[in-house]
Amino acid sequence: MKEDIPYKIYLSEEEMPTQWYNVRADMKKKPEPLLNPQTGKPFTHAELEPIFCKELVAQELDDQTKWFDIPEEVLNFYKMFRPSPLVHAKFLEKALDTPAKIFYKFEGNNTSGSHKLNSAIAQAYYAKKQGLKGVTTETGAGQWGTALSMACQHFGLDLKVYMVKCSYEQKPFRREVIRTFGASIVPSPSDTTEVGRKILAEHPGTTGSLGCAISEAVEAAVNNEGYRYELGSVLNQVLLHQTIIGLETQKALQKYNIKPDILIACTGGGSNLGGFATPFLGEMLRGEANYKIIGAEPASCPSFTRGKFAYDYCDTGMICPLAKMYTVGSQFIPSASHAGGLRFHGMSPVLSELYHQGLFEARAYEQTAIFEAAEIFARAEGTLPAPESSHAIRAAIDEALKCKETGEEKVIVFNLSGTGYFDLYAYKAFNDGTMGDYVPTDEEINTALERLPKI
Amino acid sequence: MKEDIPYKIYLSEEEMPTQWYNVRADMKKKPEPLLNPQTGKPFTHAELEPIFCKELVAQELDDQTKWFDIPEEVLNFYKMFRPSPLVHAKFLEKALDTPAKIFYKFEGNNTSGSHKLNSAIAQAYYAKKQGLKGVTTETGAGQWGTALSMACQHFGLDLKVYMVKCSYEQKPFRREVIRTFGASIVPSPSDTTEVGRKILAEHPGTTGSLGCAISEAVEAAVNNEGYRYELGSVLNQVLLHQTIIGLETQKALQKYNIKPDILIACTGGGSNLGGFATPFLGEMLRGEANYKIIGAEPASCPSFTRGKFAYDYCDTGMICPLAKMYTVGSQFIPSASHAGGLRFHGMSPVLSELYHQGLFEARAYEQTAIFEAAEIFARAEGTLPAPESSHAIRAAIDEALKCKETGEEKVIVFNLSGTGYFDLYAYKAFNDGTMGDYVPTDEEINTALERLPKI
C-alpha cells in the first residue's frame, strides 16, 4: 500500500471504465436460465421483448460476452456523479481503534442518493433508443424510483412508478423528488391493476412488498402501447450495469497499490453486491486472486441465510419469469422493516449460483444492530448512511473489531451504496428507542417455501 | 479557457488552500465596528469573550491580518468533504440553449447538506481548544444546526440548538439528523429562556425568526458555565472561514484558465456570498480584476434591496451587538417563507460596506420564481438544490438567458451552496401548485425601520 493515499481517491474522468463486466462469461457453471411460467421452458428473446427493451433482453440472456461497451450518452450522464470516490475511512478506524485499514466506495453523492442511477440511466437509454414512449417500474425504499425518474427525465421518457405502500407512507418526501423529476407515482398494491386488486382482496391491510409492486408495474407495461418494464435489481442486466462500481474500485485500489482482504456489500435483490463484487469474483473465477467476500442481508428477509436455492417467481403475483435463486418464497411478505430496499424475497440468479459454488459468504443482521453501526459510521465519517448500506457497514465494523482482537492489519473494502436522507422516520425510531427487530419464524418461512413452484 | 475541461473539476487535497482570506485587510474604508448596546461604544475583546470563544473574538475584531492559517485539525476534517467540485453545467447550458458558459461550485456533498460545515468545524475547534464543555446556537433552515452538530460530535462537545419554529415544524427530519449526531434541539421561541418567554407573550403564534433564535441561544450560552455561543452567518469570522469556497473556486478556475465575467451567490446573513465572493472582491479592491458580482436575496426578506444601511441589533431580543449593516429592522418578522435560511433581517457588515461602496449588485426574487429555477436546474444537472441556493440559480439562469438574446459567451460562475433533500414540503407545495409569494408591504418594512436604534 502506498504511503500517500489521499482521504478520498478520485479517478479522473478519463480513467472511468468504458465497458461493463459480465461475470457469467467467466463462470464454468452458468446460472440456470429464466423460465417462462406458462411453458416451463427457458425464455426466448421474443418472449421477453414485450416486457423488456430489446437490447436489455439481449444483455439479460447473454452469458458469453465478457465486456459490453457503455454507450457514449450513458458515459456522459455518468460524469454527473462518477467516478465516485473510494474513501479511506480513517476517522472510522480511529473511532474503532482497529489496526484494520477500512475503505469504502461511496455511491451516494447524487440526488437519487444511491448506486441505482448506474443502471437507471442505461435502461432509460435503451428505451429511448428503441423509440418507446415511456416505461413502468416499482420502487421499494424509493432510490430506484428516484433514479429512474432522473434518467427518464434526461431522455424525455414518461415514467409510471409503483411504490411499495409502507415506503410510500414512510417516505413522503421521496415521492416529491420523483414528482419534481416529472414522473407519476402510486402506492402498491393499488387498484389501478388487476394483480393489485387481487392482492388487496386477499391481503387487506398489507403494507406491500417489492414482489407485489413488480407484478403491478409489469402489468402496466404490457397493457400500455409503447411502454416496457424496467427493474432496479435482481436481473443480470442490472448487475452488468452496476459493475461500474466494482471496476472503478479495482482501478482506484490498483492506483495506490491497495490489496483488499475482505470485500463487503449489502444484499436485497443483488444489485449492490453484484455491482461491487462481481469484478472481484471474476478474478477469483479466473484463479487470479482470492478474497473473503461477504453479502450482508437483513434478518427480516434472509434469502441467502435461511432461503432455498430453487426456481421461484420473481414477483408475488406469479406473472414474472421463474428464476433459479436463493429465495424465501414469492409468497413471503416481509414485515414493514425500515430497510425497504432489501425487502425482496429472492436473490439475483448470478449471485445465487456463485454463492452456491461457495465463492462468498452471507450474514444476516437485525435492524437495531444495523442502526447502531449507522450511527457509529455517521458520527465518525460525517455521512448519514442508508439503512440498506448500513448492513455492509455492520459487517465491516464487525470484521474491523475482529482485527482489533487479533491485531491483524487486514484491508476491508465495502460499498456505501447510499445515503439515509430519506430514512429519517427510521432514524427517529432508533433515536427514540422504539425501533424493533423483525425476524420471521421458521413457520413463516416454511409456509412460504411450501408454496414454491414444483419444477 | 482550456479545451479539456472535465465535467467536474476536483482539486487534489494538496491543492486545497491552507489559509482563510480576510477581505477587511484589503478594504481602505473598513466596516464600522460592532457596538455594545449597553455602552454605545465599540465592543472590546473582553466584552465579547463571555459570549464567543476567545480566538473567534480575535478573528472577529481583526481587520488588518489578511491571511489566517487553517488549523491542521480543521484541514483534516475538511478533507471529509473538500475540496468540493467546480462543475461545468453543460447540461444546464444545453437545456437553456445559451452561448454562456456556466460553472457552479458545489458545496452540498456532505450530510449537513451545505457550505455551513466550513465554519462549523472551525468554530467547534476553537471551542475545544479553549477547553469548553459545549456551545449553543440557533438554526433557521437547519443546515447550520446540522453542521454544528457534526462538528461538535467530532470534537466531543455538547451542543444545544434553538431551531426557528416554522423550520422545526416544516423540517422534522432535520431534527433527527441533528439528534443522530448527539445534539439537543428545541423550537424557538421556546419557554426555556427569558427572551423566548417574552417574545411568546408579545407575539403568540409567531413562527419564529433567526433573530429570536439567536437571542435565545446567546442567553443560554451566557447563563451556562463552560458554554459559548456560535453563529453560522453574518459575523466576520464566519465569512473568513467560508472563504475556503471562493479560494478553491479561484484555484480551479486558474487551473483551466477560465476567466469569469459574472459571479453569483445567494444572501441571507452573508455566509454564502461572503465566502464565495470576497476572494474575488479582494482582487477588485486591489485593482487586479473586475467582475460583475450579484447577491441574490428573497423578496420576502429584502435587506439589500429594500433595507437601510444603519446600525441595528443582530437579534430580535435586542441583546446582541449592534452592527452597521443593511437591515429591514430587527423587529421585522418575515413571513414563513420556505427558504428558511435567508430569513435574517440584517446582512454581514463586511458585505454591507462593500455593497455600499458599489462593488456588487443585489437582486430580490419571489419564491415561485426560485422554485421554477430549482426545477429546471434539478432536471438538467441531476441535483435537487436547496431553496436558498436556488436564488443564485435563478440569477444565473436569468443572466444566461440574457446571453442567449445578445449572443454573448459570458462565463457565469455561481455557488450551489446546498441540497434540497430536507426541503421537500416546499417542493411539494410547488409541485401541487399551492406555493405563494410573500412580499412585505412598504408599511411593514417602514414600521420595522422606524424601530431602528437611534445611533
PDB file of C-alpha atoms in Angstrom, chain B residues 125-323:
ATOM      1  CA  TYR B 125     -12.243  23.522  17.036  1.00  0.00           C
ATOM      2  CA  TYR B 126     -11.671  26.833  18.826  1.00  0.00           C
ATOM      3  CA  ALA B 127     -14.253  25.941  21.483  1.00  0.00           C
ATOM      4  CA  LYS B 128     -12.476  22.622  22.117  1.00  0.00           C
ATOM      5  CA  LYS B 129      -9.081  24.321  22.184  1.00  0.00           C
ATOM      6  CA  GLN B 130     -10.394  26.697  24.846  1.00  0.00           C
ATOM      7  CA  GLY B 131     -11.480  23.715  26.967  1.00  0.00           C
ATOM      8  CA  LEU B 132     -15.219  24.462  26.860  1.00  0.00           C
ATOM      9  CA  LYS B 133     -17.924  21.920  27.756  1.00  0.00           C
ATOM     10  CA  GLY B 134     -20.161  22.879  24.893  1.00  0.00           C
ATOM     11  CA  VAL B 135     -21.758  25.545  22.756  1.00  0.00           C
ATOM     12  CA  THR B 136     -25.220  26.868  21.900  1.00  0.00           C
ATOM     13  CA  THR B 137     -26.578  28.024  18.601  1.00  0.00           C
ATOM     14  CA  GLU B 138     -29.631  28.841  16.553  1.00  0.00           C
ATOM     15  CA  THR B 139     -30.603  27.309  13.239  1.00  0.00           C
ATOM     16  CA  GLY B 140     -33.002  28.532  10.573  1.00  0.00           C
ATOM     17  CA  ALA B 141     -33.435  26.079   7.744  1.00  0.00           C
ATOM     18  CA  GLY B 142     -31.444  23.569   9.764  1.00  0.00           C
ATOM     19  CA  GLN B 143     -28.229  23.426   7.755  1.00  0.00           C
ATOM     20  CA  TRP B 144     -26.206  25.329  10.340  1.00  0.00           C
ATOM     21  CA  GLY B 145     -27.558  23.277  13.253  1.00  0.00           C
ATOM     22  CA  THR B 146     -26.770  20.052  11.411  1.00  0.00           C
ATOM     23  CA  ALA B 147     -23.306  21.264  10.511  1.00  0.00           C
ATOM     24  CA  LEU B 148     -22.519  22.315  14.067  1.00  0.00           C
ATOM     25  CA  SER B 149     -23.867  19.016  15.444  1.00  0.00           C
ATOM     26  CA  MET B 150     -21.453  17.146  13.159  1.00  0.00           C
ATOM     27  CA  ALA B 151     -18.573  19.426  14.176  1.00  0.00           C
ATOM     28  CA  CYS B 152     -19.304  19.226  17.916  1.00  0.00           C
ATOM     29  CA  GLN B 153     -19.630  15.438  17.695  1.00  0.00           C
ATOM     30  CA  HIS B 154     -16.193  15.324  16.054  1.00  0.00           C
ATOM     31  CA  PHE B 155     -14.581  17.156  18.969  1.00  0.00           C
ATOM     32  CA  GLY B 156     -16.749  15.684  21.742  1.00  0.00           C
ATOM     33  CA  LEU B 157     -18.532  18.956  22.622  1.00  0.00           C
ATOM     34  CA  ASP B 158     -22.103  19.289  23.914  1.00  0.00           C
ATOM     35  CA  LEU B 159     -24.494  21.294  21.694  1.00  0.00           C
ATOM     36  CA  LYS B 160     -27.858  22.958  22.366  1.00  0.00           C
ATOM     37  CA  VAL B 161     -29.727  24.063  19.228  1.00  0.00           C
ATOM     38  CA  TYR B 162     -32.579  26.598  19.050  1.00  0.00           C
ATOM     39  CA  MET B 163     -34.392  25.959  15.772  1.00  0.00           C
ATOM     40  CA  VAL B 164     -36.682  28.584  14.174  1.00  0.00           C
ATOM     41  CA  LYS B 165     -40.164  27.242  14.893  1.00  0.00           C
ATOM     42  CA  CYS B 166     -41.514  27.182  11.337  1.00  0.00           C
ATOM     43  CA  SER B 167     -38.467  25.213  10.192  1.00  0.00           C
ATOM     44  CA  TYR B 168     -38.739  22.908  13.210  1.00  0.00           C
ATOM     45  CA  GLU B 169     -42.248  22.061  12.050  1.00  0.00           C
ATOM     46  CA  GLN B 170     -41.569  22.033   8.297  1.00  0.00           C
ATOM     47  CA  LYS B 171     -38.376  20.021   8.599  1.00  0.00           C
ATOM     48  CA  PRO B 172     -38.950  17.295  11.194  1.00  0.00           C
ATOM     49  CA  PHE B 173     -36.252  15.170   9.579  1.00  0.00           C
ATOM     50  CA  ARG B 174     -33.570  17.791  10.095  1.00  0.00           C
ATOM     51  CA  ARG B 175     -34.139  17.379  13.830  1.00  0.00           C
ATOM     52  CA  GLU B 176     -33.434  13.656  13.551  1.00  0.00           C
ATOM     53  CA  VAL B 177     -30.154  14.217  11.753  1.00  0.00           C
ATOM     54  CA  ILE B 178     -29.135  16.661  14.485  1.00  0.00           C
ATOM     55  CA  ARG B 179     -30.178  14.160  17.180  1.00  0.00           C
ATOM     56  CA  THR B 180     -28.259  11.375  15.409  1.00  0.00           C
ATOM     57  CA  PHE B 181     -25.143  13.499  15.824  1.00  0.00           C
ATOM     58  CA  GLY B 182     -25.908  13.749  19.542  1.00  0.00           C
ATOM     59  CA  ALA B 183     -27.127  17.348  19.974  1.00  0.00           C
ATOM     60  CA  SER B 184     -30.293  18.540  21.782  1.00  0.00           C
ATOM     61  CA  ILE B 185     -32.796  20.727  19.962  1.00  0.00           C
ATOM     62  CA  VAL B 186     -35.852  22.898  20.825  1.00  0.00           C
ATOM     63  CA  PRO B 187     -38.179  25.043  18.683  1.00  0.00           C
ATOM     64  CA  SER B 188     -37.724  28.813  19.022  1.00  0.00           C
ATOM     65  CA  PRO B 189     -39.244  30.890  20.526  1.00  0.00           C
ATOM     66  CA  SER B 190     -39.272  28.480  23.470  1.00  0.00           C
ATOM     67  CA  ASP B 191     -40.149  28.794  27.125  1.00  0.00           C
ATOM     68  CA  THR B 192     -36.635  27.720  28.144  1.00  0.00           C
ATOM     69  CA  THR B 193     -35.238  31.275  28.060  1.00  0.00           C
ATOM     70  CA  GLU B 194     -36.341  34.640  29.380  1.00  0.00           C
ATOM     71  CA  VAL B 195     -36.213  36.251  25.959  1.00  0.00           C
ATOM     72  CA  GLY B 196     -38.164  33.344  24.442  1.00  0.00           C
ATOM     73  CA  ARG B 197     -40.940  33.689  27.011  1.00  0.00           C
ATOM     74  CA  LYS B 198     -41.059  37.464  26.369  1.00  0.00           C
ATOM     75  CA  ILE B 199     -41.344  37.028  22.584  1.00  0.00           C
ATOM     76  CA  LEU B 200     -44.050  34.355  23.008  1.00  0.00           C
ATOM     77  CA  ALA B 201     -46.037  36.727  25.237  1.00  0.00           C
ATOM     78  CA  GLU B 202     -45.752  39.627  22.773  1.00  0.00           C
ATOM     79  CA  HIS B 203     -46.255  37.577  19.578  1.00  0.00           C
ATOM     80  CA  PRO B 204     -48.291  34.471  20.432  1.00  0.00           C
ATOM     81  CA  GLY B 205     -48.498  32.236  17.382  1.00  0.00           C
ATOM     82  CA  THR B 206     -45.266  33.568  15.885  1.00  0.00           C
ATOM     83  CA  THR B 207     -43.467  31.134  13.587  1.00  0.00           C
ATOM     84  CA  GLY B 208     -40.148  32.488  14.832  1.00  0.00           C
ATOM     85  CA  SER B 209     -37.194  34.073  13.101  1.00  0.00           C
ATOM     86  CA  LEU B 210     -33.454  33.762  13.131  1.00  0.00           C
ATOM     87  CA  GLY B 211     -33.338  36.925  15.238  1.00  0.00           C
ATOM     88  CA  CYS B 212     -35.462  35.316  18.008  1.00  0.00           C
ATOM     89  CA  ALA B 213     -33.490  32.099  17.976  1.00  0.00           C
ATOM     90  CA  ILE B 214     -30.184  33.975  18.225  1.00  0.00           C
ATOM     91  CA  SER B 215     -31.432  35.836  21.311  1.00  0.00           C
ATOM     92  CA  GLU B 216     -32.338  32.557  22.992  1.00  0.00           C
ATOM     93  CA  ALA B 217     -29.081  30.793  22.133  1.00  0.00           C
ATOM     94  CA  VAL B 218     -26.987  33.734  23.381  1.00  0.00           C
ATOM     95  CA  GLU B 219     -28.910  33.803  26.656  1.00  0.00           C
ATOM     96  CA  ALA B 220     -28.383  30.045  27.087  1.00  0.00           C
ATOM     97  CA  ALA B 221     -24.633  30.391  26.447  1.00  0.00           C
ATOM     98  CA  VAL B 222     -24.124  33.269  28.850  1.00  0.00           C
ATOM     99  CA  ASN B 223     -26.154  31.565  31.602  1.00  0.00           C
ATOM    100  CA  ASN B 224     -24.370  28.186  31.374  1.00  0.00           C
ATOM    101  CA  GLU B 225     -20.860  27.751  32.837  1.00  0.00           C
ATOM    102  CA  GLY B 226     -18.383  26.447  30.240  1.00  0.00           C
ATOM    103  CA  TYR B 227     -20.540  27.321  27.220  1.00  0.00           C
ATOM    104  CA  ARG B 228     -20.201  29.879  24.452  1.00  0.00           C
ATOM    105  CA  TYR B 229     -22.467  30.887  21.589  1.00  0.00           C
ATOM    106  CA  GLU B 230     -21.693  30.148  17.939  1.00  0.00           C
ATOM    107  CA  LEU B 231     -23.350  31.678  14.890  1.00  0.00           C
ATOM    108  CA  GLY B 232     -23.456  30.399  11.314  1.00  0.00           C
ATOM    109  CA  SER B 233     -23.613  33.634   9.346  1.00  0.00           C
ATOM    110  CA  VAL B 234     -23.367  37.459   9.460  1.00  0.00           C
ATOM    111  CA  LEU B 235     -20.176  37.584  11.563  1.00  0.00           C
ATOM    112  CA  ASN B 236     -16.764  38.472  10.153  1.00  0.00           C
ATOM    113  CA  GLN B 237     -15.314  35.195  11.489  1.00  0.00           C
ATOM    114  CA  VAL B 238     -17.910  33.181   9.546  1.00  0.00           C
ATOM    115  CA  LEU B 239     -17.151  34.954   6.292  1.00  0.00           C
ATOM    116  CA  LEU B 240     -13.457  34.363   6.986  1.00  0.00           C
ATOM    117  CA  HIS B 241     -13.902  30.564   7.344  1.00  0.00           C
ATOM    118  CA  GLN B 242     -16.208  30.409   4.345  1.00  0.00           C
ATOM    119  CA  THR B 243     -13.570  31.946   2.045  1.00  0.00           C
ATOM    120  CA  ILE B 244     -12.314  28.383   1.516  1.00  0.00           C
ATOM    121  CA  ILE B 245     -15.146  28.249  -1.082  1.00  0.00           C
ATOM    122  CA  GLY B 246     -14.003  31.257  -3.085  1.00  0.00           C
ATOM    123  CA  LEU B 247     -10.301  30.411  -2.751  1.00  0.00           C
ATOM    124  CA  GLU B 248     -10.863  26.875  -4.075  1.00  0.00           C
ATOM    125  CA  THR B 249     -13.000  28.319  -6.874  1.00  0.00           C
ATOM    126  CA  GLN B 250     -10.208  30.722  -7.862  1.00  0.00           C
ATOM    127  CA  LYS B 251      -7.671  27.861  -7.960  1.00  0.00           C
ATOM    128  CA  ALA B 252      -9.956  25.630 -10.027  1.00  0.00           C
ATOM    129  CA  LEU B 253     -10.674  28.461 -12.490  1.00  0.00           C
ATOM    130  CA  GLN B 254      -6.968  29.268 -12.809  1.00  0.00           C
ATOM    131  CA  LYS B 255      -6.093  25.601 -13.361  1.00  0.00           C
ATOM    132  CA  TYR B 256      -8.210  25.565 -16.509  1.00  0.00           C
ATOM    133  CA  ASN B 257      -7.670  29.201 -17.464  1.00  0.00           C
ATOM    134  CA  ILE B 258     -11.346  30.054 -17.058  1.00  0.00           C
ATOM    135  CA  LYS B 259     -11.972  33.821 -16.726  1.00  0.00           C
ATOM    136  CA  PRO B 260     -15.292  34.538 -15.030  1.00  0.00           C
ATOM    137  CA  ASP B 261     -17.409  37.512 -16.071  1.00  0.00           C
ATOM    138  CA  ILE B 262     -20.245  37.121 -13.574  1.00  0.00           C
ATOM    139  CA  LEU B 263     -20.132  35.684 -10.043  1.00  0.00           C
ATOM    140  CA  ILE B 264     -23.340  34.898  -8.134  1.00  0.00           C
ATOM    141  CA  ALA B 265     -24.334  33.689  -4.668  1.00  0.00           C
ATOM    142  CA  CYS B 266     -27.459  33.913  -2.527  1.00  0.00           C
ATOM    143  CA  THR B 267     -27.601  36.174   0.510  1.00  0.00           C
ATOM    144  CA  GLY B 268     -29.356  35.718   3.845  1.00  0.00           C
ATOM    145  CA  GLY B 269     -26.866  36.763   6.506  1.00  0.00           C
ATOM    146  CA  GLY B 270     -23.945  36.731   4.085  1.00  0.00           C
ATOM    147  CA  SER B 271     -22.013  33.489   4.677  1.00  0.00           C
ATOM    148  CA  ASN B 272     -22.691  32.320   1.159  1.00  0.00           C
ATOM    149  CA  LEU B 273     -21.859  35.420  -0.861  1.00  0.00           C
ATOM    150  CA  GLY B 274     -19.138  36.379   1.617  1.00  0.00           C
ATOM    151  CA  GLY B 275     -17.387  33.013   1.418  1.00  0.00           C
ATOM    152  CA  PHE B 276     -17.745  32.653  -2.302  1.00  0.00           C
ATOM    153  CA  ALA B 277     -17.154  36.208  -3.474  1.00  0.00           C
ATOM    154  CA  THR B 278     -14.828  38.042  -1.071  1.00  0.00           C
ATOM    155  CA  PRO B 279     -11.661  36.496  -2.582  1.00  0.00           C
ATOM    156  CA  PHE B 280     -12.842  37.910  -5.933  1.00  0.00           C
ATOM    157  CA  LEU B 281     -13.886  41.210  -4.318  1.00  0.00           C
ATOM    158  CA  GLY B 282     -10.337  41.330  -2.907  1.00  0.00           C
ATOM    159  CA  GLU B 283      -8.968  41.207  -6.459  1.00  0.00           C
ATOM    160  CA  MET B 284     -11.236  44.140  -7.324  1.00  0.00           C
ATOM    161  CA  LEU B 285     -10.180  46.096  -4.220  1.00  0.00           C
ATOM    162  CA  ARG B 286      -6.532  45.563  -5.150  1.00  0.00           C
ATOM    163  CA  GLY B 287      -7.235  46.680  -8.729  1.00  0.00           C
ATOM    164  CA  GLU B 288      -6.263  43.314 -10.190  1.00  0.00           C
ATOM    165  CA  ALA B 289      -9.524  42.374 -11.866  1.00  0.00           C
ATOM    166  CA  ASN B 290     -13.099  43.428 -12.438  1.00  0.00           C
ATOM    167  CA  TYR B 291     -16.179  41.224 -12.143  1.00  0.00           C
ATOM    168  CA  LYS B 292     -19.920  41.627 -12.152  1.00  0.00           C
ATOM    169  CA  ILE B 293     -20.912  40.183  -8.775  1.00  0.00           C
ATOM    170  CA  ILE B 294     -24.550  39.556  -7.831  1.00  0.00           C
ATOM    171  CA  GLY B 295     -26.087  38.812  -4.435  1.00  0.00           C
ATOM    172  CA  ALA B 296     -29.473  37.080  -4.800  1.00  0.00           C
ATOM    173  CA  GLU B 297     -31.865  37.594  -1.892  1.00  0.00           C
ATOM    174  CA  PRO B 298     -35.505  36.639  -1.165  1.00  0.00           C
ATOM    175  CA  ALA B 299     -38.171  39.252  -1.868  1.00  0.00           C
ATOM    176  CA  SER B 300     -39.711  38.165   1.447  1.00  0.00           C
ATOM    177  CA  CYS B 301     -36.757  39.497   3.469  1.00  0.00           C
ATOM    178  CA  PRO B 302     -35.059  42.049   1.205  1.00  0.00           C
ATOM    179  CA  SER B 303     -32.329  43.642   3.317  1.00  0.00           C
ATOM    180  CA  PHE B 304     -30.075  44.770   0.437  1.00  0.00           C
ATOM    181  CA  THR B 305     -32.762  45.873  -1.972  1.00  0.00           C
ATOM    182  CA  ARG B 306     -35.294  47.484   0.394  1.00  0.00           C
ATOM    183  CA  GLY B 307     -33.423  47.848   3.706  1.00  0.00           C
ATOM    184  CA  LYS B 308     -31.451  50.716   5.206  1.00  0.00           C
ATOM    185  CA  PHE B 309     -27.671  50.932   5.813  1.00  0.00           C
ATOM    186  CA  ALA B 310     -27.718  51.691   9.527  1.00  0.00           C
ATOM    187  CA  TYR B 311     -26.758  50.410  12.948  1.00  0.00           C
ATOM    188  CA  ASP B 312     -29.184  47.740  14.126  1.00  0.00           C
ATOM    189  CA  TYR B 313     -29.407  44.862  16.569  1.00  0.00           C
ATOM    190  CA  CYS B 314     -28.389  41.441  15.261  1.00  0.00           C
ATOM    191  CA  ASP B 315     -31.290  39.799  17.107  1.00  0.00           C
ATOM    192  CA  THR B 316     -34.962  40.366  17.801  1.00  0.00           C
ATOM    193  CA  GLY B 317     -34.411  40.402  21.576  1.00  0.00           C
ATOM    194  CA  MET B 318     -32.033  43.380  21.227  1.00  0.00           C
ATOM    195  CA  ILE B 319     -29.371  41.842  23.474  1.00  0.00           C
ATOM    196  CA  CYS B 320     -26.778  41.139  20.761  1.00  0.00           C
ATOM    197  CA  PRO B 321     -24.220  43.566  19.356  1.00  0.00           C
ATOM    198  CA  LEU B 322     -25.250  46.492  17.177  1.00  0.00           C
ATOM    199  CA  ALA B 323     -23.852  46.241  13.668  1.00  0.00           C
TER     200      ALA B 323
END
